[in-house]
Short mmCIF file of C-alpha atoms in Angstrom, two decimals:
data_model
loop_
_atom_site.label_atom_id
_atom_site.label_comp_id
_atom_site.label_asym_id
_atom_site.label_seq_id
_atom_site.Cartn_x
_atom_site.Cartn_y
_atom_site.Cartn_z
CA GLY A 1 -17.29 10.65 4.31
CA ALA A 2 -13.97 10.63 6.10
CA GLY A 3 -11.15 8.47 4.84
CA VAL A 4 -8.59 6.55 6.84
CA SER A 5 -6.82 8.80 9.34
CA GLN A 6 -3.52 8.23 11.12
CA THR A 7 -1.91 10.01 14.03
CA PRO A 8 0.61 11.38 14.55
CA SER A 9 1.69 12.35 11.04
CA ASN A 10 5.29 12.51 12.20
CA LYS A 11 7.00 10.93 15.19
CA VAL A 12 10.61 11.42 16.18
CA THR A 13 11.93 9.28 19.00
CA GLU A 14 15.18 8.08 20.46
CA LYS A 15 16.58 4.60 20.14
CA GLY A 16 15.19 2.33 22.84
CA LYS A 17 11.97 4.26 23.39
CA TYR A 18 8.41 2.95 23.05
CA VAL A 19 6.02 4.39 20.44
CA GLU A 20 2.36 4.01 19.56
CA LEU A 21 0.89 4.76 16.17
CA ARG A 22 -2.85 5.12 15.72
CA CYS A 23 -5.12 4.29 12.80
CA ASP A 24 -8.79 5.23 12.45
CA PRO A 25 -10.32 3.29 9.55
CA ILE A 26 -13.25 4.19 7.34
CA SER A 27 -16.46 3.75 9.30
CA GLY A 28 -17.96 0.30 8.77
CA HIS A 29 -14.81 -1.28 7.38
CA THR A 30 -14.15 -4.52 9.20
CA ALA A 31 -10.74 -5.27 7.69
CA LEU A 32 -7.70 -3.23 8.73
CA TYR A 33 -4.10 -3.56 7.56
CA TRP A 34 -0.75 -2.16 8.64
CA TYR A 35 2.10 -1.78 6.16
CA ARG A 36 5.58 -0.29 6.42
CA GLN A 37 7.25 1.65 3.60
CA SER A 38 10.94 2.40 3.39
CA LEU A 39 12.30 5.11 1.12
CA GLY A 40 12.10 4.18 -2.55
CA GLN A 41 10.25 0.93 -1.88
CA GLY A 42 6.68 -0.24 -2.02
CA PRO A 43 4.81 -0.86 1.23
CA GLU A 44 5.41 -4.18 3.00
CA PHE A 45 2.69 -5.98 4.90
CA LEU A 46 2.85 -6.15 8.70
CA ILE A 47 -0.49 -7.32 10.11
CA TYR A 48 -4.15 -7.74 9.12
CA PHE A 49 -7.21 -7.53 11.38
CA GLN A 50 -10.66 -8.85 10.64
CA GLY A 51 -12.83 -7.28 13.31
CA THR A 52 -11.05 -7.34 16.65
CA GLY A 53 -8.76 -10.26 15.95
CA ALA A 54 -5.42 -10.36 14.19
CA ALA A 55 -6.12 -12.69 11.27
CA ASP A 56 -2.55 -12.61 9.96
CA ASP A 57 0.49 -11.16 11.76
CA SER A 58 3.08 -12.93 9.62
CA GLY A 59 4.61 -9.65 8.48
CA LEU A 60 5.59 -8.37 11.92
CA PRO A 61 9.42 -8.35 11.86
CA ASN A 62 9.96 -9.40 15.48
CA ASP A 63 8.35 -9.43 18.92
CA ARG A 64 9.06 -5.75 19.50
CA PHE A 65 6.10 -5.04 17.22
CA PHE A 66 2.54 -5.53 18.39
CA ALA A 67 -0.85 -4.24 17.25
CA VAL A 68 -4.31 -4.19 18.77
CA ARG A 69 -7.82 -3.39 17.66
CA PRO A 70 -9.89 -3.90 20.82
CA GLU A 71 -13.27 -2.69 19.60
CA GLY A 72 -12.97 -3.57 15.95
CA SER A 73 -12.45 0.00 14.80
CA VAL A 74 -9.39 2.05 15.83
CA SER A 75 -6.09 0.19 15.80
CA THR A 76 -2.79 0.94 17.53
CA LEU A 77 0.59 -0.30 16.34
CA LYS A 78 3.03 -0.51 19.22
CA ILE A 79 6.80 -0.69 18.88
CA GLN A 80 8.96 -1.42 21.90
CA ARG A 81 12.68 -0.66 22.27
CA THR A 82 12.78 1.17 18.94
CA GLU A 83 15.83 0.78 16.72
CA ARG A 84 17.14 3.04 13.97
CA GLY A 85 16.12 0.42 11.42
CA ASP A 86 12.48 0.92 12.43
CA SER A 87 12.53 4.34 10.76
CA ALA A 88 9.98 4.27 7.94
CA VAL A 89 6.51 5.41 6.99
CA TYR A 90 3.85 3.27 8.63
CA LEU A 91 0.69 3.03 6.54
CA CYS A 92 -2.73 1.85 7.59
CA ALA A 93 -5.44 0.66 5.19
CA SER A 94 -9.00 -0.54 5.57
CA SER A 95 -11.47 -2.41 3.39
CA PRO A 96 -15.14 -3.31 3.75
CA SER A 97 -14.93 -7.00 4.57
CA SER A 98 -14.89 -9.46 1.72
CA PRO A 99 -11.79 -11.01 0.21
CA GLY A 100 -10.51 -8.94 -2.65
CA ASP A 101 -12.13 -5.71 -1.52
CA GLU A 102 -10.38 -2.52 -2.51
CA GLN A 103 -8.02 -1.27 0.19
CA PHE A 104 -8.06 2.41 1.12
CA PHE A 105 -4.95 3.90 2.66
CA GLY A 106 -4.34 6.61 5.20
CA PRO A 107 -1.68 9.32 4.89
CA GLY A 108 0.81 7.39 7.01
CA THR A 109 2.96 8.13 10.05
CA ARG A 110 6.59 8.95 9.38
CA LEU A 111 8.63 7.43 12.22
CA THR A 112 12.20 8.58 12.74
CA VAL A 113 14.34 6.82 15.33
CA LEU A 114 17.45 8.80 16.25
CA LYS B 1 6.68 -16.05 -2.40
CA GLN B 2 5.02 -13.47 -4.64
CA GLU B 3 7.34 -10.90 -6.21
CA VAL B 4 6.12 -7.81 -8.04
CA THR B 5 8.33 -5.86 -10.43
CA GLN B 6 7.63 -2.49 -12.01
CA ILE B 7 9.50 -1.24 -15.04
CA PRO B 8 10.69 1.40 -15.62
CA ALA B 9 11.64 2.73 -12.19
CA ALA B 10 11.36 6.27 -13.50
CA LEU B 11 9.84 7.84 -16.59
CA SER B 12 9.78 11.40 -17.89
CA VAL B 13 7.44 12.43 -20.72
CA PRO B 14 6.24 15.69 -22.27
CA GLU B 15 2.69 16.80 -21.56
CA GLY B 16 0.06 15.30 -23.83
CA GLU B 17 1.80 11.98 -24.45
CA ASN B 18 0.09 8.66 -23.94
CA LEU B 19 2.13 6.31 -21.78
CA VAL B 20 2.18 2.78 -20.40
CA LEU B 21 3.46 1.62 -17.03
CA ASN B 22 4.30 -2.05 -16.58
CA CYS B 23 3.84 -4.42 -13.67
CA SER B 24 4.78 -8.11 -13.55
CA PHE B 25 4.25 -10.70 -10.84
CA THR B 26 5.68 -14.16 -10.34
CA ASP B 27 2.70 -16.09 -8.92
CA SER B 28 -0.40 -16.07 -11.12
CA ALA B 29 -2.62 -17.31 -8.27
CA ILE B 30 -3.92 -13.85 -7.47
CA TYR B 31 -7.34 -12.62 -6.38
CA ASN B 32 -7.02 -9.07 -7.65
CA LEU B 33 -4.60 -6.36 -8.68
CA GLN B 34 -4.74 -2.76 -7.58
CA TRP B 35 -3.01 0.33 -9.01
CA PHE B 36 -2.20 3.22 -6.69
CA ARG B 37 -0.83 6.70 -7.00
CA GLN B 38 1.48 8.18 -4.35
CA ASP B 39 2.44 11.84 -4.21
CA PRO B 40 5.65 12.83 -2.37
CA GLY B 41 5.24 12.53 1.39
CA LYS B 42 1.65 11.33 1.06
CA GLY B 43 -0.30 8.12 1.41
CA LEU B 44 -1.61 5.94 -1.41
CA THR B 45 -4.61 6.83 -3.54
CA SER B 46 -6.38 3.89 -5.15
CA LEU B 47 -6.78 4.32 -8.90
CA LEU B 48 -8.13 1.03 -10.24
CA LEU B 49 -8.95 -2.43 -8.92
CA ILE B 50 -9.05 -5.40 -11.28
CA GLN B 51 -10.49 -8.69 -10.07
CA SER B 52 -8.75 -11.83 -11.32
CA SER B 53 -11.74 -12.67 -13.52
CA GLN B 54 -11.53 -9.32 -15.31
CA ARG B 55 -9.28 -8.28 -18.17
CA GLU B 56 -9.35 -4.52 -17.74
CA GLN B 57 -10.77 -1.56 -15.87
CA THR B 58 -11.14 2.05 -16.97
CA SER B 59 -11.47 5.30 -15.08
CA GLY B 60 -11.31 8.54 -17.02
CA ARG B 61 -7.94 8.75 -18.77
CA LEU B 62 -6.69 5.61 -17.04
CA ASN B 63 -6.99 2.06 -18.30
CA ALA B 64 -5.54 -0.95 -16.52
CA SER B 65 -5.27 -4.38 -18.07
CA LEU B 66 -4.56 -7.74 -16.49
CA ASP B 67 -3.14 -10.89 -18.07
CA LYS B 68 -3.08 -13.28 -15.15
CA SER B 69 -1.65 -16.23 -17.03
CA SER B 70 1.42 -14.30 -18.10
CA GLY B 71 1.73 -12.43 -14.80
CA ARG B 72 1.43 -8.95 -16.28
CA SER B 73 -0.56 -5.78 -15.87
CA THR B 74 -0.29 -2.44 -17.60
CA LEU B 75 -1.56 0.99 -16.65
CA TYR B 76 -2.26 3.19 -19.66
CA ILE B 77 -2.48 6.94 -19.12
CA ALA B 78 -3.92 8.94 -22.00
CA ALA B 79 -3.07 12.57 -22.75
CA SER B 80 -0.75 12.95 -19.76
CA GLN B 81 -0.79 16.16 -17.71
CA PRO B 82 1.73 17.68 -15.27
CA GLY B 83 -0.72 16.83 -12.48
CA ASP B 84 -0.21 13.15 -13.27
CA SER B 85 3.35 13.42 -11.93
CA ALA B 86 3.61 10.98 -9.02
CA THR B 87 4.81 7.49 -8.17
CA TYR B 88 2.55 4.73 -9.45
CA LEU B 89 2.46 1.46 -7.53
CA CYS B 90 0.87 -1.83 -8.44
CA ALA B 91 -0.08 -4.38 -5.83
CA VAL B 92 -1.43 -7.92 -6.08
CA GLY B 93 -3.83 -9.57 -3.68
CA PRO B 94 -3.38 -13.31 -3.21
CA SER B 95 -5.92 -16.07 -3.64
CA GLY B 96 -6.64 -18.22 -0.63
CA SER B 97 -7.06 -16.99 2.93
CA ALA B 98 -4.34 -14.32 2.87
CA ARG B 99 -5.49 -10.76 2.29
CA GLN B 100 -2.38 -8.64 2.31
CA LEU B 101 -1.22 -6.86 -0.82
CA THR B 102 2.25 -7.40 -2.27
CA PHE B 103 3.60 -4.21 -3.83
CA GLY B 104 6.09 -3.36 -6.51
CA SER B 105 8.62 -0.60 -5.92
CA GLY B 106 6.76 1.79 -8.17
CA THR B 107 7.37 3.87 -11.26
CA GLN B 108 8.14 7.54 -10.66
CA LEU B 109 6.42 9.50 -13.42
CA THR B 110 7.27 13.09 -14.34
CA VAL B 111 5.12 14.88 -16.93
CA LEU B 112 6.89 17.95 -18.24
CA PRO B 113 4.79 21.01 -19.14
#
């Protein structure tokens, strides 16, 4: 079976532009997570979806960041007015449903803001 | 706020050695702990998941232990191989309604042939 997929694998944009990052979770997984990883650090939590709704968005750094999951499967992370400090690897993970389920990660999208 | 620390930050060993990677966390109210492997420029591969009620988990040459009361976990790798070279990350999942993992910064392992 297919794992978590993310597109694009790399995204280079200019400061001030808008970007969208896509995550396709493992089929049947109801929980979906977004994390951000800076060089030399572990991933940091951004937002968690259970089904279509954002159950916890406490990790989003500011209101330029927004994520949706309209049909409870694919999710899009949207960043407005990008800043150089947004440059990082954005990782998506999914898990079956229950608390404490193992999380499975995608390959990530490397975002570079020039 | 949960904090996760991994020591050492980097480790280099000759092939065939047994080794231990350490992970400590400040809040013992966890639901589970997960060990991951990350190769350069790649995503995370899950290695082992330990529920808070468990003491250890084994998969092949890997053994992970959990001492929740002392806030510690170890990942033991037996008979290391050059293919084991990667960054190893531990992450704790909280108890309660939160679900997000809190990660350490990882241990970069190099196994020399």
